[in-house]
XYZ file of N, CA and C in Angstrom:
378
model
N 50.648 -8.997 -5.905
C 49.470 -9.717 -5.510
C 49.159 -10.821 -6.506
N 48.959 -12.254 -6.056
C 49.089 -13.335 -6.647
C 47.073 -13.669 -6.634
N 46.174 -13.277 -7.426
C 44.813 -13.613 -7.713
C 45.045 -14.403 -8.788
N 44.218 -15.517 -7.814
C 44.106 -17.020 -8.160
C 42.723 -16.999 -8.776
N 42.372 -17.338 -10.022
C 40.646 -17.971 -10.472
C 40.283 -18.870 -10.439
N 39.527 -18.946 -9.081
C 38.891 -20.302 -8.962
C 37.317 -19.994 -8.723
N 37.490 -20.609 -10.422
C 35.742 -20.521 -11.035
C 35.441 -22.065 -11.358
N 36.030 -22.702 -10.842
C 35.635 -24.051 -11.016
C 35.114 -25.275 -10.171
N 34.386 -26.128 -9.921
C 34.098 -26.687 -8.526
C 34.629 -28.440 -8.702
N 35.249 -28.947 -8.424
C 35.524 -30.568 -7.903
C 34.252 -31.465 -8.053
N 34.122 -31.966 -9.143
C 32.482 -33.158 -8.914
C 33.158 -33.921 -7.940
N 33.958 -34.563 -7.254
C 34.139 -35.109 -6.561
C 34.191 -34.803 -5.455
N 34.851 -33.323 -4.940
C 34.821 -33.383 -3.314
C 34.604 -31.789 -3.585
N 33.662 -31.245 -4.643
C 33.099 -29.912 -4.570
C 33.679 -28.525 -4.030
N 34.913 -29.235 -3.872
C 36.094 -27.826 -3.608
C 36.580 -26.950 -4.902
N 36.556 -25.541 -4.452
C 36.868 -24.927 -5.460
C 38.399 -24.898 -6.122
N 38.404 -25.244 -7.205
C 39.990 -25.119 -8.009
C 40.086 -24.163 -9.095
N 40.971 -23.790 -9.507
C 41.230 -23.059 -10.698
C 40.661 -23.492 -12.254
N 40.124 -22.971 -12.913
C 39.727 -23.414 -14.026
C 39.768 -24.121 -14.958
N 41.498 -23.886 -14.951
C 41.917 -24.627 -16.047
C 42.767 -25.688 -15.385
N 42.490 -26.139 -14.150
C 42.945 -27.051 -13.536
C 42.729 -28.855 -14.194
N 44.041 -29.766 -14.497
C 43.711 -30.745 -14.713
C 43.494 -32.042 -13.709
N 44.058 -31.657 -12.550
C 43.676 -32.586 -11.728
C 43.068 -31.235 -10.288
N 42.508 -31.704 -9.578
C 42.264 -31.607 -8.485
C 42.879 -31.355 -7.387
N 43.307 -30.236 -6.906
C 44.484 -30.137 -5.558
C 44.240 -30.752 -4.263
N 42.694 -30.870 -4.192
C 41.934 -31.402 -2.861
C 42.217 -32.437 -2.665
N 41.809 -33.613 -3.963
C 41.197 -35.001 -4.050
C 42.394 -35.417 -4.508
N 42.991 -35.217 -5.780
C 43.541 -35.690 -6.712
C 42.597 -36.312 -7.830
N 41.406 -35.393 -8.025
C 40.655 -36.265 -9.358
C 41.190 -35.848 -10.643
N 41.152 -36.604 -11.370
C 41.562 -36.017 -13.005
C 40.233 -36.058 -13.921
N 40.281 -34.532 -13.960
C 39.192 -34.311 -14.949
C 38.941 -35.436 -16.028
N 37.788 -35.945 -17.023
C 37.882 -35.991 -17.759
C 36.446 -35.078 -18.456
N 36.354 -35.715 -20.116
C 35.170 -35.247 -20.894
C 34.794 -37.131 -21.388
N 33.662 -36.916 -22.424
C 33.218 -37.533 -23.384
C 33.714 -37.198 -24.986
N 34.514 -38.341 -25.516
C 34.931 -37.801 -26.531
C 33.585 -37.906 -27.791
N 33.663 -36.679 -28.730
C 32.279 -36.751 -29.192
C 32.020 -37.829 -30.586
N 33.374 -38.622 -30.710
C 33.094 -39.214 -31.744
C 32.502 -40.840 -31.079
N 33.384 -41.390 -29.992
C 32.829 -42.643 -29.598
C 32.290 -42.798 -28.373
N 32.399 -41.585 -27.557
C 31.348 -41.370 -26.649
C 32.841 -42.171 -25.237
N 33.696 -42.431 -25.290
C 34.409 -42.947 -24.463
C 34.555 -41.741 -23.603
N 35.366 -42.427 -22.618
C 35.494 -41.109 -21.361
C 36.962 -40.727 -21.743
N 37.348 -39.621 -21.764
C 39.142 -39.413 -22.011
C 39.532 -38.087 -20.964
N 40.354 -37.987 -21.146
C 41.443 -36.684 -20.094
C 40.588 -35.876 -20.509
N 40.821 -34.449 -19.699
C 39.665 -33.202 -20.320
C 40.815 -32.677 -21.463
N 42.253 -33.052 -21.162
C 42.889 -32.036 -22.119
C 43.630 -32.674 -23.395
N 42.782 -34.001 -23.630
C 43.360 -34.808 -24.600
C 42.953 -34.196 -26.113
N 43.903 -34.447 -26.850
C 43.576 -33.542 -28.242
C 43.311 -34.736 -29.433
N 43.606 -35.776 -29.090
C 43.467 -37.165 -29.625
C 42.907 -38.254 -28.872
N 41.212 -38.933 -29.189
C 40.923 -39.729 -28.299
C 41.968 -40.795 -28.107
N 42.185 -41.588 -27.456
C 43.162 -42.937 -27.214
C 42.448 -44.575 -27.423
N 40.930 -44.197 -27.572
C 39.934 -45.290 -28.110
C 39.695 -45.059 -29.840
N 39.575 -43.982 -30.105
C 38.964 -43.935 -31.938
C 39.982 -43.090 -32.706
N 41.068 -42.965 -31.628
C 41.923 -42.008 -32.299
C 41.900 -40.917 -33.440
N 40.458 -40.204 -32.871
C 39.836 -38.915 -33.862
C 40.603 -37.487 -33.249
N 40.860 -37.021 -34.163
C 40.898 -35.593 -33.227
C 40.269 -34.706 -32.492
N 40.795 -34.059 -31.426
C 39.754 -33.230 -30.867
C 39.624 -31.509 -31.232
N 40.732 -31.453 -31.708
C 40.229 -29.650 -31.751
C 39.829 -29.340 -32.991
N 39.577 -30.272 -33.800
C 38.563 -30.040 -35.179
C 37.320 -28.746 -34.435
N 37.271 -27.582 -35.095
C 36.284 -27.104 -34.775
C 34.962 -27.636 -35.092
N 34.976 -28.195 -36.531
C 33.334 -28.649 -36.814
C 32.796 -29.670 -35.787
N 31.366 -29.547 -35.509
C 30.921 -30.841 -34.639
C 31.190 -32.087 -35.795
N 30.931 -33.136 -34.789
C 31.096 -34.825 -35.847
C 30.096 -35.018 -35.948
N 29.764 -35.671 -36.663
C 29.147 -36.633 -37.393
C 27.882 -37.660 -36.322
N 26.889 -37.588 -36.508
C 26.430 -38.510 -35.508
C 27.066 -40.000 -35.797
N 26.903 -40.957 -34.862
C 27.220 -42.046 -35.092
C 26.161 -43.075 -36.085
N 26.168 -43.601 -37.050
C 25.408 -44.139 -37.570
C 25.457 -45.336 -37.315
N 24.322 -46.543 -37.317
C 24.588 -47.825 -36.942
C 25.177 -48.548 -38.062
N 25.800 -49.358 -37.899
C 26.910 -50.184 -39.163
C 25.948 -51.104 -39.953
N 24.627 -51.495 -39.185
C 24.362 -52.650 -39.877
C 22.841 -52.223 -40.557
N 22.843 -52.606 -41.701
C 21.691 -51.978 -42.607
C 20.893 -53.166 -43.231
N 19.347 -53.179 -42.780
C 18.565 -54.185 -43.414
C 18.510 -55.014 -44.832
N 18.997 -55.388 -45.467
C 18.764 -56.357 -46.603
C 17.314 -55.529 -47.186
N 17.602 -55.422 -48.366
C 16.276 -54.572 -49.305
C 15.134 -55.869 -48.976
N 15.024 -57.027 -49.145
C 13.455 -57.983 -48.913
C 13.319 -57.870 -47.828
N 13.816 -57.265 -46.772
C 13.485 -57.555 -45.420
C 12.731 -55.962 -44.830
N 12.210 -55.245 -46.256
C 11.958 -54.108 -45.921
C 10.081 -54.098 -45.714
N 9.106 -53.674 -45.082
C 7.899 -54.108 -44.997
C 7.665 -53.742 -46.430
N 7.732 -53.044 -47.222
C 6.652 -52.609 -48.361
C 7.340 -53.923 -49.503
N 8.440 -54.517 -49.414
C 8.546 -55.085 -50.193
C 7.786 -56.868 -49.747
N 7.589 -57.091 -48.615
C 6.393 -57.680 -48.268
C 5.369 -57.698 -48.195
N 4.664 -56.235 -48.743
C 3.350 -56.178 -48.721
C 3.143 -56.535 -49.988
N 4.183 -55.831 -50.915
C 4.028 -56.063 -52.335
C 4.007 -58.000 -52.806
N 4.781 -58.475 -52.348
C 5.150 -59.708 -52.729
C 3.933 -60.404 -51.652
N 2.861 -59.826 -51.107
C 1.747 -60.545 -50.612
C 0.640 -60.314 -51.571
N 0.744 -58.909 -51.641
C -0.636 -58.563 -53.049
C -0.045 -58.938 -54.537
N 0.825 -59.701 -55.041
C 0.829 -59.973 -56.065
C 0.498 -61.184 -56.168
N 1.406 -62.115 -55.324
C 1.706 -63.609 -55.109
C 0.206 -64.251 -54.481
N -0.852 -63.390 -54.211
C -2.076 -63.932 -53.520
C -3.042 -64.689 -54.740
N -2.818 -62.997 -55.973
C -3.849 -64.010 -57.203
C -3.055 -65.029 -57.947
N -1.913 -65.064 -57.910
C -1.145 -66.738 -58.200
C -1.604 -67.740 -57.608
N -1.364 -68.094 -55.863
C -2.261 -68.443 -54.956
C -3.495 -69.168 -55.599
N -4.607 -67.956 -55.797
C -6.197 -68.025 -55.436
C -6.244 -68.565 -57.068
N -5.894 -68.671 -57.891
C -5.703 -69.274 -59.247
C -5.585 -70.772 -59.167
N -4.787 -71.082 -58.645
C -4.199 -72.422 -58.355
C -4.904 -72.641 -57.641
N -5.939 -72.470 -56.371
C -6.850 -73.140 -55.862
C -8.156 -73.502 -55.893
N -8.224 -71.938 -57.253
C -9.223 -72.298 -57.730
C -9.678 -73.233 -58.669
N -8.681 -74.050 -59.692
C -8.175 -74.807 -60.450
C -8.166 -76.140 -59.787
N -7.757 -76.555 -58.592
C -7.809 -77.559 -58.064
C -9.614 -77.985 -57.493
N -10.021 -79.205 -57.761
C -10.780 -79.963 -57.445
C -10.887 -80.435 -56.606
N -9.923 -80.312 -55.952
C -10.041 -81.861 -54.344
C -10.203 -80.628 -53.421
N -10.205 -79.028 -53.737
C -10.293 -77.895 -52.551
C -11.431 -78.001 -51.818
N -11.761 -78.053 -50.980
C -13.367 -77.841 -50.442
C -14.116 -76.360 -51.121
N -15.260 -76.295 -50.314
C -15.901 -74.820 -51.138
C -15.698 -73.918 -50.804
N -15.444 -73.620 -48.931
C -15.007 -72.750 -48.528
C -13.866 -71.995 -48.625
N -12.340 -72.975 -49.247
C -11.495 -72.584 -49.038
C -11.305 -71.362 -50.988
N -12.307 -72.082 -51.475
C -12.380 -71.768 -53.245
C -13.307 -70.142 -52.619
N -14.389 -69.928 -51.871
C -14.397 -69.011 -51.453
C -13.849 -67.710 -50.988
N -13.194 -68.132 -50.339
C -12.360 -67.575 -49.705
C -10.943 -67.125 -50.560
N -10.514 -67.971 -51.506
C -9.570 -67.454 -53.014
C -9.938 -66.686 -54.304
N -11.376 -66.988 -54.293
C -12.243 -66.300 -55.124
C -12.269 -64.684 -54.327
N -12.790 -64.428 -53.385
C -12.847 -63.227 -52.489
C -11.450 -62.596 -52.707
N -10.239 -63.322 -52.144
C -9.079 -62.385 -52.322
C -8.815 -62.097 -53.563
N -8.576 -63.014 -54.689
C -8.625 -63.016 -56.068
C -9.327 -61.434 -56.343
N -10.585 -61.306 -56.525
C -11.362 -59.995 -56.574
C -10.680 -59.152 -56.072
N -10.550 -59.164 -54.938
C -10.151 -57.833 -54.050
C -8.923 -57.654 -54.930
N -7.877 -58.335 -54.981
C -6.634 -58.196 -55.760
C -6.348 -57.462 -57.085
N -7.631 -58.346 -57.606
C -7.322 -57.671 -59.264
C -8.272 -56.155 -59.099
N -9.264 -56.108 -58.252
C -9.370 -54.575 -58.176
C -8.206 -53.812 -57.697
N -7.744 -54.017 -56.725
C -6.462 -53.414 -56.177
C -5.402 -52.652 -57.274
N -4.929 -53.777 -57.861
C -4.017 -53.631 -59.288
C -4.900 -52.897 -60.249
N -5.658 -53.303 -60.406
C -6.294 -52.287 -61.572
C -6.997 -50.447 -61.112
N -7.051 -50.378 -60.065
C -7.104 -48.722 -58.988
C -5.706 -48.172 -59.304
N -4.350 -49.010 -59.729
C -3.232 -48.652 -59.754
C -3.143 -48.188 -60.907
N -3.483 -48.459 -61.470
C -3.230 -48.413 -63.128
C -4.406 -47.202 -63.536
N -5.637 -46.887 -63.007
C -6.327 -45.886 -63.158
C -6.265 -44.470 -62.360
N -5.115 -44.683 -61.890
C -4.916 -43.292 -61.361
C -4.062 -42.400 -61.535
């Protein structure tokens, strides 16, 4: 007696095949998977992707994929916040120094000026 296991179903034409079947007896589909390193589509029984050429029967999982391209350190926000609260009482110095400023704008440098050097000096007392 020849018992056949067919525990498996056809995504394509939902007929039952044998398990370890690589193609399809119905359709002719060929299985594949997702290979887990580049996400390409490959054979189900490939042991080497044919796109990233990683192996497949490594038992450990991989590695997530990380993105290749990494921000430049000044392009990070805190190093812009910093280089705004320092560079402001340089700024409000120099405008306050100038004569031809109107009053409002000496106001308004005077105000940040304050706020600033309290800022920096909360740093230093804590």
């Amino acid at each position: 007696m020849d018992i056949q296991q067919e525990d498996k179903t056809c995504p394509q034409c939902a007929e039952a095949i044998k398990s370890d079947a690589k193609v399809c007896k119905h359709c002719n589909y060929e299985f594949t998977k997702k290979c887990p390193y580049c996400a390409e589509t490959i054979k189900s029984e490939a042991t080497i992707c044919r796109f990233c050429h990683k192996n497949l029967n490594i038992t450990q999982s991989p590695s997530p994929i990380q993105p290749t391209t990494k921000k430049p350190w000044y392009r990070s926000y805190i190093w812009l916040i910093l280089f705004f609260l320092f560079l402001t009482p340089v700024w409000a110095i120099i405008i306050l120094k100038d004569e031809e400023q109107s009053t409002g704008v000496k106001v308004l440098a005077g105000v940040i000026l304050v706020f600033n050097v309290l800022w920096i000096l909360s740093l230093f007392s804590s």
